[in-house]
Amino acid sequence: MAGPETAGPIDRGGGLAALPGNLMMWILIFSELAVFGVAFIGFAIARVLDPVTFATGQAHLNGTAGALNTMVLVTSGYLAARGVAAGRRGAMAPARRAMVTAAAVGSVFLAVKAMEYSATLGAGLTIDTDAFFTLYFLLTGFHALHVVLGIVILLLVSRSGPETMVENLETGAAFWHMVDLVWVILYPLVYLIR
């Protein structure tokens, strides 16, 4: 009989139980996706109602920083997936390292975002400037809070004991992939689509 250090994928059955990780995390993920979805629809409607303000606002954004942050989050998501794969193979030390590395790479996102905010605010563009910048700061700030939470979750699951490691890795990676997914939608919506 295999011990926890050599445990493979968890047999969950079908339906909702087949989702990797903890079911409560999936409920949170779907709730967060719904909130972001409503916010994205609101942003799109506001852009249709005031295209000049939104085009002017977008012209002030640093698209390179947004693209870099996309690469950072996708890379971090890949590392989290590698951590889950290692955990499923029973390779706990590599799984832990992958999650810590994913968190470290994720922190680069926050550094780039802080530099971007600093430049934007330094140019006199604030949450009160106009509708575009109100929504820009709200959407990207709310997402950045999720990045912080995701980093904390990745670090916490990297410290799991062998008996809960695989489920915790899957749970942490699921949240982190939600953070990735939201950015992959947010970046073109806010930075690129005119």
Short mmCIF file of C-alpha atoms in Angstrom, two decimals:
data_model
loop_
_atom_site.label_atom_id
_atom_site.label_comp_id
_atom_site.label_asym_id
_atom_site.label_seq_id
_atom_site.Cartn_x
_atom_site.Cartn_y
_atom_site.Cartn_z
CA MET A 1 0.00 0.00 0.00
CA ALA A 2 1.38 3.39 -1.01
CA GLY A 3 2.00 5.95 1.72
CA PRO A 4 1.22 9.65 1.44
CA GLU A 5 4.71 10.41 0.08
CA THR A 6 4.00 8.28 -3.02
CA ALA A 7 0.31 9.00 -3.46
CA GLY A 8 -0.80 9.69 -7.02
CA PRO A 9 -3.90 11.50 -8.23
CA ILE A 10 -6.84 11.47 -5.86
CA ASP A 11 -9.81 9.36 -7.02
CA ARG A 12 -12.73 11.75 -6.53
CA GLY A 13 -15.54 10.12 -8.45
CA GLY A 14 -17.70 12.29 -10.71
CA GLY A 15 -19.63 15.54 -10.68
CA LEU A 16 -18.43 18.45 -8.55
CA ALA A 17 -16.35 16.05 -6.49
CA ALA A 18 -14.16 15.52 -9.58
CA LEU A 19 -12.81 19.07 -9.36
CA PRO A 20 -9.19 19.12 -8.16
CA GLY A 21 -8.64 20.58 -4.71
CA ASN A 22 -11.17 21.65 -2.12
CA LEU A 23 -14.80 22.16 -3.21
CA MET A 24 -15.15 25.30 -1.07
CA MET A 25 -12.29 26.89 -2.99
CA TRP A 26 -14.17 26.20 -6.23
CA ILE A 27 -17.26 27.91 -4.82
CA LEU A 28 -15.06 30.91 -3.98
CA ILE A 29 -13.47 30.81 -7.45
CA PHE A 30 -16.82 30.76 -9.24
CA SER A 31 -18.07 33.59 -7.01
CA GLU A 32 -14.98 35.68 -7.75
CA LEU A 33 -15.27 35.00 -11.47
CA ALA A 34 -18.88 36.19 -11.34
CA VAL A 35 -17.83 39.42 -9.59
CA PHE A 36 -15.06 40.06 -12.10
CA GLY A 37 -17.43 39.19 -14.95
CA VAL A 38 -19.94 41.81 -13.83
CA ALA A 39 -17.11 44.35 -13.46
CA PHE A 40 -15.85 43.55 -16.96
CA ILE A 41 -19.33 44.01 -18.41
CA GLY A 42 -19.61 47.32 -16.56
CA PHE A 43 -16.26 48.43 -17.98
CA ALA A 44 -17.31 47.46 -21.51
CA ILE A 45 -20.62 49.32 -21.21
CA ALA A 46 -18.89 52.42 -19.82
CA ARG A 47 -16.46 52.34 -22.75
CA VAL A 48 -19.34 52.18 -25.24
CA LEU A 49 -21.00 55.15 -23.51
CA ASP A 50 -17.82 57.27 -23.43
CA PRO A 51 -15.38 56.03 -26.10
CA VAL A 52 -13.31 59.22 -26.24
CA THR A 53 -12.52 59.23 -22.51
CA PHE A 54 -11.64 55.54 -22.62
CA ALA A 55 -9.42 55.88 -25.71
CA THR A 56 -7.63 58.82 -24.11
CA GLY A 57 -7.17 56.91 -20.86
CA GLN A 58 -5.86 53.80 -22.61
CA ALA A 59 -3.28 55.92 -24.43
CA HIS A 60 -1.76 56.78 -21.03
CA LEU A 61 -1.38 53.15 -19.93
CA ASN A 62 1.90 51.27 -20.12
CA GLY A 63 1.05 48.40 -22.45
CA THR A 64 4.55 46.97 -22.07
CA ALA A 65 4.06 46.66 -18.31
CA GLY A 66 0.71 44.96 -18.91
CA ALA A 67 2.28 42.52 -21.39
CA LEU A 68 5.16 41.80 -19.01
CA ASN A 69 2.69 41.12 -16.22
CA THR A 70 0.81 38.74 -18.50
CA MET A 71 4.02 36.77 -19.09
CA VAL A 72 4.81 36.85 -15.36
CA LEU A 73 1.43 35.44 -14.35
CA VAL A 74 1.39 32.78 -17.07
CA THR A 75 4.89 31.69 -16.02
CA SER A 76 3.86 31.61 -12.38
CA GLY A 77 0.76 29.59 -13.27
CA TYR A 78 2.94 27.11 -15.15
CA LEU A 79 5.16 26.73 -12.07
CA ALA A 80 2.11 26.13 -9.87
CA ALA A 81 0.92 23.44 -12.30
CA ARG A 82 4.38 21.85 -12.14
CA GLY A 83 4.08 21.88 -8.36
CA VAL A 84 0.78 20.02 -8.52
CA ALA A 85 2.24 17.49 -10.96
CA ALA A 86 5.22 16.92 -8.65
CA GLY A 87 2.91 16.50 -5.66
CA ARG A 88 0.82 13.95 -7.51
CA ARG A 89 4.01 11.97 -8.22
CA GLY A 90 4.82 12.06 -4.51
CA ALA A 91 7.78 14.39 -5.04
CA MET A 92 7.03 16.68 -2.13
CA ALA A 93 10.27 18.71 -2.06
CA PRO A 94 10.03 19.67 -5.76
CA ALA A 95 6.31 20.41 -5.28
CA ARG A 96 7.10 22.78 -2.42
CA ARG A 97 9.88 24.48 -4.38
CA ALA A 98 7.61 24.95 -7.40
CA MET A 99 4.91 26.62 -5.29
CA VAL A 100 7.39 28.92 -3.53
CA THR A 101 8.92 29.81 -6.90
CA ALA A 102 5.43 30.44 -8.34
CA ALA A 103 4.75 32.80 -5.42
CA ALA A 104 8.08 34.58 -5.94
CA VAL A 105 7.39 35.03 -9.65
CA GLY A 106 3.89 36.23 -8.76
CA SER A 107 5.42 38.90 -6.55
CA VAL A 108 7.14 40.28 -9.66
CA PHE A 109 3.63 41.08 -10.94
CA LEU A 110 3.07 43.26 -7.88
CA ALA A 111 6.41 45.04 -8.34
CA VAL A 112 5.62 45.81 -11.99
CA LYS A 113 2.10 46.93 -11.07
CA ALA A 114 3.50 49.20 -8.32
CA MET A 115 5.88 50.83 -10.82
CA GLU A 116 3.01 51.24 -13.28
CA TYR A 117 0.77 52.81 -10.62
CA SER A 118 3.60 55.10 -9.55
CA ALA A 119 4.10 56.37 -13.10
CA THR A 120 0.36 56.77 -13.67
CA LEU A 121 -0.15 58.66 -10.42
CA GLY A 122 3.00 60.68 -11.09
CA ALA A 123 1.41 61.83 -14.34
CA GLY A 124 -1.50 63.18 -12.29
CA LEU A 125 -3.88 60.40 -13.31
CA THR A 126 -5.84 59.18 -10.29
CA ILE A 127 -8.97 57.25 -9.47
CA ASP A 128 -10.79 60.62 -9.59
CA THR A 129 -9.50 61.69 -13.03
CA ASP A 130 -12.37 60.27 -15.07
CA ALA A 131 -14.52 57.15 -15.54
CA PHE A 132 -11.72 55.28 -17.30
CA PHE A 133 -9.21 55.74 -14.50
CA THR A 134 -11.81 55.06 -11.83
CA LEU A 135 -12.51 51.69 -13.41
CA TYR A 136 -8.84 51.08 -14.25
CA PHE A 137 -7.74 51.50 -10.65
CA LEU A 138 -10.72 49.57 -9.26
CA LEU A 139 -10.31 46.60 -11.62
CA THR A 140 -6.53 46.37 -11.48
CA GLY A 141 -6.45 47.08 -7.75
CA PHE A 142 -9.05 44.40 -7.01
CA HIS A 143 -7.06 41.99 -9.16
CA ALA A 144 -3.81 42.94 -7.38
CA LEU A 145 -5.47 42.10 -4.04
CA HIS A 146 -6.23 38.67 -5.47
CA VAL A 147 -2.59 38.33 -6.52
CA VAL A 148 -1.53 39.07 -2.92
CA LEU A 149 -4.03 36.52 -1.59
CA GLY A 150 -2.88 33.99 -4.20
CA ILE A 151 0.76 34.43 -3.19
CA VAL A 152 -0.17 33.84 0.45
CA ILE A 153 -2.16 30.73 -0.52
CA LEU A 154 0.73 29.34 -2.61
CA LEU A 155 3.13 29.85 0.30
CA LEU A 156 0.72 28.23 2.76
CA VAL A 157 0.09 25.16 0.61
CA SER A 158 3.84 24.74 0.11
CA ARG A 159 4.04 24.05 3.85
CA SER A 160 1.39 21.30 3.85
CA GLY A 161 2.09 17.96 5.41
CA PRO A 162 2.29 14.88 3.20
CA GLU A 163 -1.22 13.69 4.12
CA THR A 164 -2.87 16.84 2.72
CA MET A 165 -0.22 18.00 0.26
CA VAL A 166 -1.83 16.96 -3.04
CA GLU A 167 -5.28 18.36 -2.25
CA ASN A 168 -3.78 21.58 -0.89
CA LEU A 169 -1.51 21.98 -3.93
CA GLU A 170 -4.51 21.51 -6.22
CA THR A 171 -6.55 23.99 -4.18
CA GLY A 172 -3.83 26.64 -4.22
CA ALA A 173 -3.12 26.16 -7.92
CA ALA A 174 -6.84 26.39 -8.75
CA PHE A 175 -7.05 29.79 -7.05
CA TRP A 176 -3.84 30.93 -8.73
CA HIS A 177 -5.13 29.88 -12.15
CA MET A 178 -8.28 31.93 -11.49
CA VAL A 179 -6.03 34.94 -10.85
CA ASP A 180 -4.25 34.18 -14.16
CA LEU A 181 -7.52 33.80 -16.04
CA VAL A 182 -8.88 37.09 -14.74
CA TRP A 183 -5.72 38.92 -15.85
CA VAL A 184 -5.77 37.28 -19.28
CA ILE A 185 -9.23 38.84 -19.74
CA LEU A 186 -8.51 42.10 -17.90
CA TYR A 187 -5.31 42.93 -19.81
CA PRO A 188 -6.81 43.06 -23.33
CA LEU A 189 -10.08 44.56 -22.07
CA VAL A 190 -8.40 47.48 -20.30
CA TYR A 191 -5.13 47.90 -22.20
CA LEU A 192 -5.71 46.77 -25.78
CA ILE A 193 -9.30 46.73 -27.03
CA ARG A 194 -10.27 50.11 -28.44
#
